[in-house]
Amino acid sequence: MDLIKELRWRGMVQDIKPGTEEQLQKEMTTAYVGFDPTADSLHVGNLVPIMLLVHLQKAGHKPLALVGGATGMVGDPSFKAEERKMLDEATLLHNQRCIKAQLERFLDFDTTKPNAAEMVNNYDWFKNISFLSFIRDVGKHITVNYMMAKDSVKKRLEGDNGMSFTEFSYQMIQGYDFYHLYNTKNCKMQMGGSDQWGNIVTGTELVRRIGGGEAYAFTCPLIKKADGTKFGKSEKGNIWLDPQKTSPYEFYQFWLNAGDEDAESYIKIFTFLDEATITALITEHRQDPGKRVLQRRLAKEVTSFIHGEQEYEFAITTTQILFGNASVEVLKSLSEEQLLKVMAGVPQFEVPAADLAEGKDVVSFLADAGIFPSKGEARKTIQNGGVSMNGSKVTAIDQPVNQDALIIGKNILFQKGKKNYILVKVV
């Protein structure tokens, strides 16, 4: 596979250093991407560099994933309005471990293969370098004029908050990472987002000026939504890759709710579908956008890649339930743990087992359980078609609620209107 050609049609190449394509075509090339451990999970904004590493390995090259234990102590100032909050060493160590575990799910680390992925941590080499030796042996090779000419630095210096020396040094520290990996891992290329271009080329300069070698690089455009708003955010904040922070259902919904223009872009960047398949999907979608063919396939591919097929299927089931399209058979296919997971945050009521043993009409049951304030309101809502039980519309006000209504252990799921769910637990 021609890596750059593949990434270009996907819209994933912005800046590229001369000679990069030739280097990739000449031999198996080791390349790296850096991840700063600012949180204990990666988020969808980190998916682009992850995709770059996976594409690199699929093309027969060797990926290095650098977790910045050292750079995380400084904080990348690139295109940030103000200095990042410093994290303590224990927090950084915890974050590094969590990120490493996530990255190991997406790359092939089989050491028997020549292009096996590797994890590296820049703290491992920086911990033994003194400040004086660094500014003497490395700092002298890059001028202040060179560093200040970078857009990421200029924008901060022109702003109200300025830039601390700590942040100013980040460019040199990241550049040294590249030089170190060039020497120790024969790493000849770095990849990243376009906001990293200044830091990346500083690394290629150190490889050239200190090591006398040639290093290569390319960047991917920063992902933005068609309306100009920030990619990767929801009403709740970041869309995380950790299922404990963002459930697979919420993750699936994020991609499913992409706009038409965004979906056409995202399906190229965030999936491994080939060009012919994507072109056909876009054509089909444009013929009938209401079917959301593109968004559904996008959501399927990305959710399966990040969380696996089983969680994707569960996200579909959750969607059916929460949007009122689930049959009783679908509900019964869940375990009690899954049902409670779907219904997290849904109002829950408890009723004594004796109520079901005796059997009650649905109007009395709903009123006695406190789901409706009165029998009159329960009756009126049922007559207007506004109540469902276990996925089926309640059509008769004298419909019995007894032991036969129990699903998934001792639970009954009621629905008022389109999206108001109530879980009744029999105790």
Tab-separated table of C-alpha atoms in Angstrom:
chain	number	residue	atom	x	y	z
A	1	MET	CA	0.000	0.000	0.000
A	2	ASP	CA	1.257	3.491	-0.888
A	3	LEU	CA	0.739	5.185	2.498
A	4	ILE	CA	0.755	8.823	1.376
A	5	LYS	CA	-1.467	8.090	-1.626
A	6	GLU	CA	-3.909	6.275	0.673
A	7	LEU	CA	-3.954	9.111	3.195
A	8	ARG	CA	-4.276	11.828	0.558
A	9	TRP	CA	-7.579	10.583	-0.864
A	10	ARG	CA	-8.823	10.334	2.700
A	11	GLY	CA	-7.967	14.000	3.265
A	12	MET	CA	-5.356	13.166	5.911
A	13	VAL	CA	-2.265	14.962	4.603
A	14	GLN	CA	-1.634	18.673	5.065
A	15	ASP	CA	2.094	19.450	5.457
A	16	ILE	CA	4.733	17.047	4.195
A	17	LYS	CA	8.513	17.313	4.238
A	18	PRO	CA	10.192	16.820	0.857
A	19	GLY	CA	11.457	13.273	0.417
A	20	THR	CA	8.899	11.700	2.744
A	21	GLU	CA	7.052	9.793	0.026
A	22	GLU	CA	10.302	8.520	-1.450
A	23	GLN	CA	11.500	7.336	1.969
A	24	LEU	CA	8.292	5.377	2.573
A	25	GLN	CA	8.523	3.736	-0.841
A	26	LYS	CA	12.207	2.876	-0.400
A	27	GLU	CA	12.108	0.757	2.769
A	28	MET	CA	10.220	-0.191	5.903
A	29	THR	CA	10.277	3.053	7.869
A	30	THR	CA	9.897	3.567	11.606
A	31	ALA	CA	7.675	6.534	12.463
A	32	TYR	CA	6.191	7.891	15.648
A	33	VAL	CA	3.298	9.888	17.029
A	34	GLY	CA	3.282	11.468	20.479
A	35	PHE	CA	0.455	11.454	23.039
A	36	ASP	CA	0.651	13.707	26.089
A	37	PRO	CA	-0.880	12.106	29.210
A	38	THR	CA	-3.072	15.066	30.198
A	39	ALA	CA	-5.969	12.711	31.083
A	40	ASP	CA	-6.379	9.030	31.920
A	41	SER	CA	-8.097	8.340	28.617
A	42	LEU	CA	-7.684	9.324	25.000
A	43	HIS	CA	-10.650	10.985	23.280
A	44	VAL	CA	-11.930	11.174	19.717
A	45	GLY	CA	-9.596	14.096	19.064
A	46	ASN	CA	-6.748	11.575	19.467
A	47	LEU	CA	-8.289	9.224	16.918
A	48	VAL	CA	-6.536	10.879	13.979
A	49	PRO	CA	-2.991	10.120	15.217
A	50	ILE	CA	-4.165	6.622	16.165
A	51	MET	CA	-5.482	6.132	12.622
A	52	LEU	CA	-2.164	7.399	11.223
A	53	LEU	CA	-0.260	4.773	13.213
A	54	VAL	CA	-2.639	1.985	12.161
A	55	HIS	CA	-2.445	2.986	8.479
A	56	LEU	CA	1.347	3.144	8.792
A	57	GLN	CA	1.500	-0.409	10.143
A	58	LYS	CA	-0.980	-1.696	7.556
A	59	ALA	CA	1.345	-0.283	4.883
A	60	GLY	CA	4.202	-2.413	6.250
A	61	HIS	CA	5.996	0.236	8.296
A	62	LYS	CA	6.850	0.236	12.004
A	63	PRO	CA	4.845	2.448	14.381
A	64	LEU	CA	6.097	3.919	17.638
A	65	ALA	CA	3.570	5.368	20.068
A	66	LEU	CA	5.260	7.838	22.379
A	67	VAL	CA	3.556	8.538	25.681
A	68	GLY	CA	5.004	11.841	26.886
A	69	GLY	CA	5.853	11.282	30.520
A	70	ALA	CA	8.349	14.148	30.307
A	71	THR	CA	6.537	16.499	27.916
A	72	GLY	CA	3.343	15.941	29.902
A	73	MET	CA	5.071	17.704	32.801
A	74	VAL	CA	5.509	20.789	30.629
A	75	GLY	CA	2.339	20.913	28.514
A	76	ASP	CA	2.281	21.635	24.802
A	77	PRO	CA	1.530	25.356	24.255
A	78	SER	CA	0.776	24.956	20.534
A	79	PHE	CA	-2.202	27.166	19.638
A	80	LYS	CA	-3.390	27.276	23.262
A	81	ALA	CA	-4.638	30.590	24.654
A	82	GLU	CA	-3.069	30.066	28.058
A	83	GLU	CA	-0.714	27.773	29.957
A	84	ARG	CA	-1.983	24.321	30.806
A	85	LYS	CA	-2.473	23.203	34.385
A	86	MET	CA	0.566	21.301	35.665
A	87	LEU	CA	-0.101	17.708	36.731
A	88	ASP	CA	1.687	15.964	39.577
A	89	GLU	CA	3.928	12.979	38.909
A	90	ALA	CA	1.534	10.368	40.345
A	91	THR	CA	-1.323	11.608	38.131
A	92	LEU	CA	0.915	11.602	35.061
A	93	LEU	CA	2.066	8.050	35.782
A	94	HIS	CA	-1.540	6.865	36.158
A	95	ASN	CA	-2.522	8.603	32.907
A	96	GLN	CA	0.419	7.060	31.043
A	97	ARG	CA	-0.581	3.551	32.083
A	98	CYS	CA	-4.190	4.078	31.030
A	99	ILE	CA	-3.220	5.518	27.629
A	100	LYS	CA	-0.741	2.727	26.994
A	101	ALA	CA	-3.444	0.132	27.677
A	102	GLN	CA	-5.771	1.852	25.199
A	103	LEU	CA	-3.178	2.100	22.432
A	104	GLU	CA	-2.308	-1.582	22.791
A	105	ARG	CA	-5.834	-2.429	21.591
A	106	PHE	CA	-5.377	-0.752	18.209
A	107	LEU	CA	-1.838	-1.662	17.144
A	108	ASP	CA	-0.101	-5.013	16.593
A	109	PHE	CA	2.659	-5.441	19.188
A	110	ASP	CA	3.620	-8.989	18.122
A	111	THR	CA	7.422	-8.931	18.525
A	112	THR	CA	7.875	-11.739	15.991
A	113	LYS	CA	6.895	-9.327	13.233
A	114	PRO	CA	9.497	-6.924	11.794
A	115	ASN	CA	7.096	-3.995	11.948
A	116	ALA	CA	5.756	-4.706	15.445
A	117	ALA	CA	4.474	-1.604	17.194
A	118	GLU	CA	6.352	-0.313	20.231
A	119	MET	CA	5.487	1.969	23.125
A	120	VAL	CA	8.082	4.470	24.305
A	121	ASN	CA	8.048	7.056	27.081
A	122	ASN	CA	10.210	10.158	26.771
A	123	TYR	CA	10.606	10.327	30.554
A	124	ASP	CA	12.864	7.268	30.230
A	125	TRP	CA	15.557	9.320	28.497
A	126	PHE	CA	14.887	12.774	29.883
A	127	LYS	CA	15.129	11.683	33.544
A	128	ASN	CA	18.892	11.252	33.163
A	129	ILE	CA	19.577	14.530	31.322
A	130	SER	CA	20.551	17.540	33.409
A	131	PHE	CA	19.286	21.011	32.561
A	132	LEU	CA	22.805	22.306	31.953
A	133	SER	CA	23.779	19.456	29.648
A	134	PHE	CA	20.552	19.866	27.672
A	135	ILE	CA	20.943	23.601	27.023
A	136	ARG	CA	24.655	23.109	26.257
A	137	ASP	CA	24.472	20.036	24.013
A	138	VAL	CA	21.057	20.537	22.393
A	139	GLY	CA	19.944	24.132	22.868
A	140	LYS	CA	22.924	25.593	21.022
A	141	HIS	CA	21.780	23.963	17.775
A	142	ILE	CA	18.464	25.853	17.508
A	143	THR	CA	18.296	29.659	17.536
A	144	VAL	CA	15.694	31.679	19.412
A	145	ASN	CA	14.853	33.369	16.099
A	146	TYR	CA	14.047	29.955	14.605
A	147	MET	CA	11.797	29.018	17.528
A	148	MET	CA	9.972	32.351	17.608
A	149	ALA	CA	9.208	32.166	13.895
A	150	LYS	CA	6.859	29.216	14.498
A	151	ASP	CA	3.172	30.164	14.245
A	152	SER	CA	2.319	28.353	17.484
A	153	VAL	CA	4.795	30.552	19.371
A	154	LYS	CA	3.996	33.812	17.571
A	155	LYS	CA	0.278	33.566	18.326
A	156	ARG	CA	0.938	33.114	22.035
A	157	LEU	CA	3.423	35.962	22.171
A	158	GLU	CA	0.914	38.242	20.443
A	159	GLY	CA	-1.814	37.297	22.948
A	160	ASP	CA	-2.552	38.771	26.361
A	161	ASN	CA	-1.073	35.926	28.415
A	162	GLY	CA	2.354	35.616	26.816
A	163	MET	CA	4.362	32.404	27.151
A	164	SER	CA	6.456	31.079	30.026
A	165	PHE	CA	9.981	29.787	29.463
A	166	THR	CA	8.669	26.347	30.456
A	167	GLU	CA	6.256	26.339	27.529
A	168	PHE	CA	8.782	27.937	25.182
A	169	SER	CA	11.119	25.011	25.852
A	170	TYR	CA	8.476	22.469	24.771
A	171	GLN	CA	9.415	22.805	21.106
A	172	MET	CA	13.033	21.903	21.881
A	173	ILE	CA	12.045	19.022	24.151
A	174	GLN	CA	9.756	17.463	21.529
A	175	GLY	CA	12.417	18.008	18.901
A	176	TYR	CA	14.896	16.094	21.053
A	177	ASP	CA	12.439	13.176	21.250
A	178	PHE	CA	12.714	12.813	17.478
A	179	TYR	CA	16.510	13.016	17.597
A	180	HIS	CA	16.677	10.420	20.401
A	181	LEU	CA	14.364	8.003	18.587
A	182	TYR	CA	16.333	8.529	15.377
A	183	ASN	CA	19.495	7.422	17.207
A	184	THR	CA	18.066	4.595	19.301
A	185	LYS	CA	15.195	3.228	17.187
A	186	ASN	CA	16.228	4.251	13.664
A	187	CYS	CA	13.031	6.329	13.631
A	188	LYS	CA	13.114	8.496	10.515
A	189	MET	CA	9.657	10.028	10.516
A	190	GLN	CA	7.179	11.794	12.776
A	191	MET	CA	3.455	12.267	12.174
A	192	GLY	CA	0.865	14.403	13.944
A	193	GLY	CA	-1.768	17.101	13.672
A	194	SER	CA	-1.004	20.245	11.688
A	195	ASP	CA	-0.693	22.232	14.935
A	196	GLN	CA	2.423	20.135	15.638
A	197	TRP	CA	4.268	21.055	12.431
A	198	GLY	CA	6.558	23.592	14.127
A	199	ASN	CA	7.565	21.141	16.850
A	200	ILE	CA	8.030	18.318	14.353
A	201	VAL	CA	10.337	20.188	11.985
A	202	THR	CA	12.421	21.303	14.970
A	203	GLY	CA	13.033	17.591	15.471
A	204	THR	CA	14.078	17.100	11.854
A	205	GLU	CA	16.491	20.028	12.286
A	206	LEU	CA	18.083	18.449	15.372
A	207	VAL	CA	18.487	15.161	13.495
A	208	ARG	CA	20.253	17.070	10.722
A	209	ARG	CA	22.350	19.449	12.856
A	210	ILE	CA	23.413	17.100	15.665
A	211	GLY	CA	23.269	13.704	14.011
A	212	GLY	CA	23.982	14.665	10.412
A	213	GLY	CA	21.009	12.569	9.330
A	214	GLU	CA	17.843	13.078	7.306
A	215	ALA	CA	14.432	12.867	8.934
A	216	TYR	CA	10.952	13.127	7.454
A	217	ALA	CA	7.489	14.213	8.526
A	218	PHE	CA	3.922	14.892	7.548
A	219	THR	CA	0.867	16.216	9.338
A	220	CYS	CA	-2.880	15.727	9.120
A	221	PRO	CA	-5.328	18.670	9.013
A	222	LEU	CA	-7.014	19.467	12.301
A	223	ILE	CA	-10.551	18.108	12.245
A	224	LYS	CA	-13.316	20.699	12.391
A	225	LYS	CA	-17.053	20.401	11.964
A	226	ALA	CA	-18.618	21.902	8.843
A	227	ASP	CA	-20.230	24.670	10.904
A	228	GLY	CA	-16.858	25.691	12.318
A	229	THR	CA	-17.486	24.378	15.849
A	230	LYS	CA	-15.009	22.164	17.645
A	231	PHE	CA	-14.889	18.484	16.724
A	232	GLY	CA	-15.102	15.834	19.436
A	233	LYS	CA	-17.396	17.567	21.906
A	234	SER	CA	-20.929	16.795	23.042
A	235	GLU	CA	-23.224	18.517	25.514
A	236	LYS	CA	-21.512	16.476	28.236
A	237	GLY	CA	-17.995	17.445	27.102
A	238	ASN	CA	-15.287	15.286	25.515
A	239	ILE	CA	-16.145	12.030	23.761
A	240	TRP	CA	-13.720	9.641	25.457
A	241	LEU	CA	-12.440	6.261	24.273
A	242	ASP	CA	-12.826	4.888	27.809
A	243	PRO	CA	-16.294	3.253	28.024
A	244	GLN	CA	-16.527	4.284	31.682
A	245	LYS	CA	-16.286	7.957	30.677
A	246	THR	CA	-18.335	7.790	27.469
A	247	SER	CA	-20.562	4.728	27.114
A	248	PRO	CA	-20.437	2.820	23.803
A	249	TYR	CA	-24.054	3.949	23.274
A	250	GLU	CA	-23.118	7.643	23.680
A	251	PHE	CA	-20.055	7.030	21.490
A	252	TYR	CA	-22.237	5.452	18.782
A	253	GLN	CA	-24.735	8.314	18.985
A	254	PHE	CA	-21.952	10.890	18.556
A	255	TRP	CA	-21.086	9.505	15.119
A	256	LEU	CA	-24.706	8.731	14.207
A	257	ASN	CA	-25.625	12.396	14.766
A	258	ALA	CA	-22.920	13.757	12.456
A	259	GLY	CA	-24.165	16.192	9.819
A	260	ASP	CA	-24.221	15.089	6.182
A	261	GLU	CA	-21.151	17.094	5.168
A	262	ASP	CA	-19.216	16.005	8.242
A	263	ALA	CA	-20.154	12.350	7.731
A	264	GLU	CA	-18.712	12.422	4.199
A	265	SER	CA	-15.418	13.644	5.643
A	266	TYR	CA	-15.383	11.493	8.775
A	267	ILE	CA	-16.020	8.187	7.012
A	268	LYS	CA	-12.810	8.683	5.024
A	269	ILE	CA	-10.735	9.673	8.043
A	270	PHE	CA	-12.061	7.449	10.820
A	271	THR	CA	-12.741	4.147	9.043
A	272	PHE	CA	-10.684	1.687	7.025
A	273	LEU	CA	-13.324	1.239	4.310
A	274	ASP	CA	-11.831	1.386	0.813
A	275	GLU	CA	-12.412	4.207	-1.645
A	276	ALA	CA	-14.930	2.320	-3.794
A	277	THR	CA	-17.064	1.385	-0.769
A	278	ILE	CA	-17.029	4.931	0.592
A	279	THR	CA	-17.849	6.440	-2.800
A	280	ALA	CA	-20.829	4.086	-3.129
A	281	LEU	CA	-22.039	4.953	0.381
A	282	ILE	CA	-21.804	8.688	-0.292
A	283	THR	CA	-23.716	8.278	-3.574
A	284	GLU	CA	-26.436	6.227	-1.865
A	285	HIS	CA	-26.683	8.719	0.983
A	286	ARG	CA	-27.039	11.721	-1.318
A	287	GLN	CA	-29.959	10.037	-3.079
A	288	ASP	CA	-31.899	9.796	0.199
A	289	PRO	CA	-30.221	11.623	3.116
A	290	GLY	CA	-33.163	10.851	5.383
A	291	LYS	CA	-32.122	7.201	5.644
A	292	ARG	CA	-28.782	8.321	7.144
A	293	VAL	CA	-26.974	5.435	5.420
A	294	LEU	CA	-23.642	7.210	5.738
A	295	GLN	CA	-23.995	8.056	9.417
A	296	ARG	CA	-25.122	4.539	10.306
A	297	ARG	CA	-22.148	2.929	8.588
A	298	LEU	CA	-19.759	5.511	10.060
A	299	ALA	CA	-21.095	4.877	13.572
A	300	LYS	CA	-20.872	1.112	13.077
A	301	GLU	CA	-17.276	1.150	11.836
A	302	VAL	CA	-15.871	3.511	14.462
A	303	THR	CA	-17.766	2.001	17.410
A	304	SER	CA	-16.691	-1.522	16.398
A	305	PHE	CA	-13.078	-0.410	16.012
A	306	ILE	CA	-12.916	1.287	19.417
A	307	HIS	CA	-15.234	-0.874	21.533
A	308	GLY	CA	-15.664	-4.115	19.580
A	309	GLU	CA	-18.561	-5.775	17.750
A	310	GLN	CA	-20.379	-6.831	20.933
A	311	GLU	CA	-20.543	-3.286	22.307
A	312	TYR	CA	-21.623	-2.000	18.895
A	313	GLU	CA	-24.539	-4.470	18.889
A	314	PHE	CA	-25.425	-3.402	22.418
A	315	ALA	CA	-25.356	0.246	21.331
A	316	ILE	CA	-27.866	-0.625	18.590
A	317	THR	CA	-30.087	-2.387	21.114
A	318	THR	CA	-29.827	0.558	23.504
A	319	THR	CA	-30.811	2.908	20.686
A	320	GLN	CA	-33.848	0.769	19.860
A	321	ILE	CA	-34.944	0.749	23.495
A	322	LEU	CA	-34.405	4.425	24.229
A	323	PHE	CA	-36.111	5.524	21.033
A	324	GLY	CA	-39.103	3.259	21.585
A	325	ASN	CA	-38.415	0.791	18.759
A	326	ALA	CA	-37.525	-2.270	20.828
A	327	SER	CA	-39.802	-5.285	20.882
A	328	VAL	CA	-40.281	-7.429	23.965
A	329	GLU	CA	-38.002	-10.004	22.295
A	330	VAL	CA	-35.200	-7.436	22.108
A	331	LEU	CA	-35.727	-6.538	25.760
A	332	LYS	CA	-35.694	-10.172	26.817
A	333	SER	CA	-32.399	-10.702	24.998
A	334	LEU	CA	-30.660	-8.487	27.565
A	335	SER	CA	-29.173	-9.587	30.841
A	336	GLU	CA	-30.329	-7.782	33.969
A	337	GLU	CA	-26.929	-6.086	34.142
A	338	GLN	CA	-27.354	-4.819	30.584
A	339	LEU	CA	-30.885	-3.605	31.235
A	340	LEU	CA	-29.761	-1.628	34.283
A	341	LYS	CA	-26.864	-0.254	32.244
A	342	VAL	CA	-29.259	0.959	29.540
A	343	MET	CA	-31.615	2.393	32.125
A	344	ALA	CA	-28.963	4.266	34.118
A	345	GLY	CA	-30.503	7.616	35.039
A	346	VAL	CA	-34.057	6.435	34.292
A	347	PRO	CA	-36.600	6.838	37.162
A	348	GLN	CA	-37.009	3.567	39.038
A	349	PHE	CA	-39.878	2.417	41.251
A	350	GLU	CA	-40.203	-0.576	43.525
A	351	VAL	CA	-43.419	-2.548	44.068
A	352	PRO	CA	-44.022	-5.522	46.379
A	353	ALA	CA	-44.186	-8.966	44.781
A	354	ALA	CA	-47.657	-9.395	46.323
A	355	ASP	CA	-49.049	-6.782	43.917
A	356	LEU	CA	-48.156	-8.985	40.949
A	357	ALA	CA	-49.222	-12.191	42.644
A	358	GLU	CA	-52.701	-10.759	43.062
A	359	GLY	CA	-52.693	-9.147	39.631
A	360	LYS	CA	-53.841	-5.584	39.052
A	361	ASP	CA	-55.252	-3.731	36.113
A	362	VAL	CA	-52.649	-1.480	34.518
A	363	VAL	CA	-54.376	1.756	35.582
A	364	SER	CA	-54.361	0.763	39.253
A	365	PHE	CA	-50.815	-0.590	39.001
A	366	LEU	CA	-49.428	2.647	37.543
A	367	ALA	CA	-51.221	4.819	40.069
A	368	ASP	CA	-50.392	2.644	43.115
A	369	ALA	CA	-46.723	2.491	42.095
A	370	GLY	CA	-46.589	6.290	41.926
A	371	ILE	CA	-45.798	6.408	38.208
A	372	PHE	CA	-48.935	8.511	37.691
A	373	PRO	CA	-50.357	10.816	40.366
A	374	SER	CA	-53.867	9.395	39.920
A	375	LYS	CA	-55.821	6.637	38.210
A	376	GLY	CA	-57.613	9.276	36.154
A	377	GLU	CA	-54.375	10.554	34.630
A	378	ALA	CA	-53.105	7.022	34.004
A	379	ARG	CA	-56.385	6.088	32.309
A	380	LYS	CA	-56.371	9.228	30.139
A	381	THR	CA	-52.759	8.711	29.021
A	382	ILE	CA	-53.424	5.062	28.110
A	383	GLN	CA	-56.533	6.010	26.135
A	384	ASN	CA	-54.435	8.539	24.199
A	385	GLY	CA	-51.915	5.835	23.301
A	386	GLY	CA	-49.203	7.255	25.555
A	387	VAL	CA	-48.185	4.194	27.599
A	388	SER	CA	-46.129	1.149	26.604
A	389	MET	CA	-45.138	-1.855	28.706
A	390	ASN	CA	-42.056	-3.894	27.792
A	391	GLY	CA	-42.012	-2.413	24.302
A	392	SER	CA	-45.693	-3.006	23.536
A	393	LYS	CA	-48.400	-0.335	23.494
A	394	VAL	CA	-50.971	-0.629	26.293
A	395	THR	CA	-54.338	-0.512	24.510
A	396	ALA	CA	-56.808	-1.468	27.260
A	397	ILE	CA	-57.266	0.199	30.627
A	398	ASP	CA	-58.117	-3.183	32.206
A	399	GLN	CA	-54.994	-4.920	30.885
A	400	PRO	CA	-53.639	-7.058	33.754
A	401	VAL	CA	-50.159	-6.592	35.222
A	402	ASN	CA	-49.061	-9.860	36.822
A	403	GLN	CA	-46.144	-12.297	36.936
A	404	ASP	CA	-46.283	-12.692	33.155
A	405	ALA	CA	-45.219	-9.050	32.769
A	406	LEU	CA	-41.814	-9.644	34.363
A	407	ILE	CA	-38.791	-9.546	32.088
A	408	ILE	CA	-35.069	-9.917	32.780
A	409	GLY	CA	-35.290	-10.964	36.374
A	410	LYS	CA	-37.940	-9.038	38.273
A	411	ASN	CA	-38.364	-5.935	36.147
A	412	ILE	CA	-41.051	-4.241	34.073
A	413	LEU	CA	-40.210	-1.410	31.686
A	414	PHE	CA	-42.861	1.251	31.142
A	415	GLN	CA	-42.717	4.134	28.705
A	416	LYS	CA	-44.689	7.384	28.875
A	417	GLY	CA	-44.710	9.258	25.592
A	418	LYS	CA	-41.739	8.817	23.271
A	419	LYS	CA	-38.729	9.096	25.558
A	420	ASN	CA	-39.856	8.911	29.196
A	421	TYR	CA	-38.929	5.539	30.652
A	422	ILE	CA	-39.726	4.079	34.053
A	423	LEU	CA	-38.202	0.880	35.362
A	424	VAL	CA	-40.313	-0.990	37.913
A	425	LYS	CA	-38.441	-3.440	40.131
A	426	VAL	CA	-40.419	-6.086	41.977
A	427	VAL	CA	-39.128	-6.679	45.499
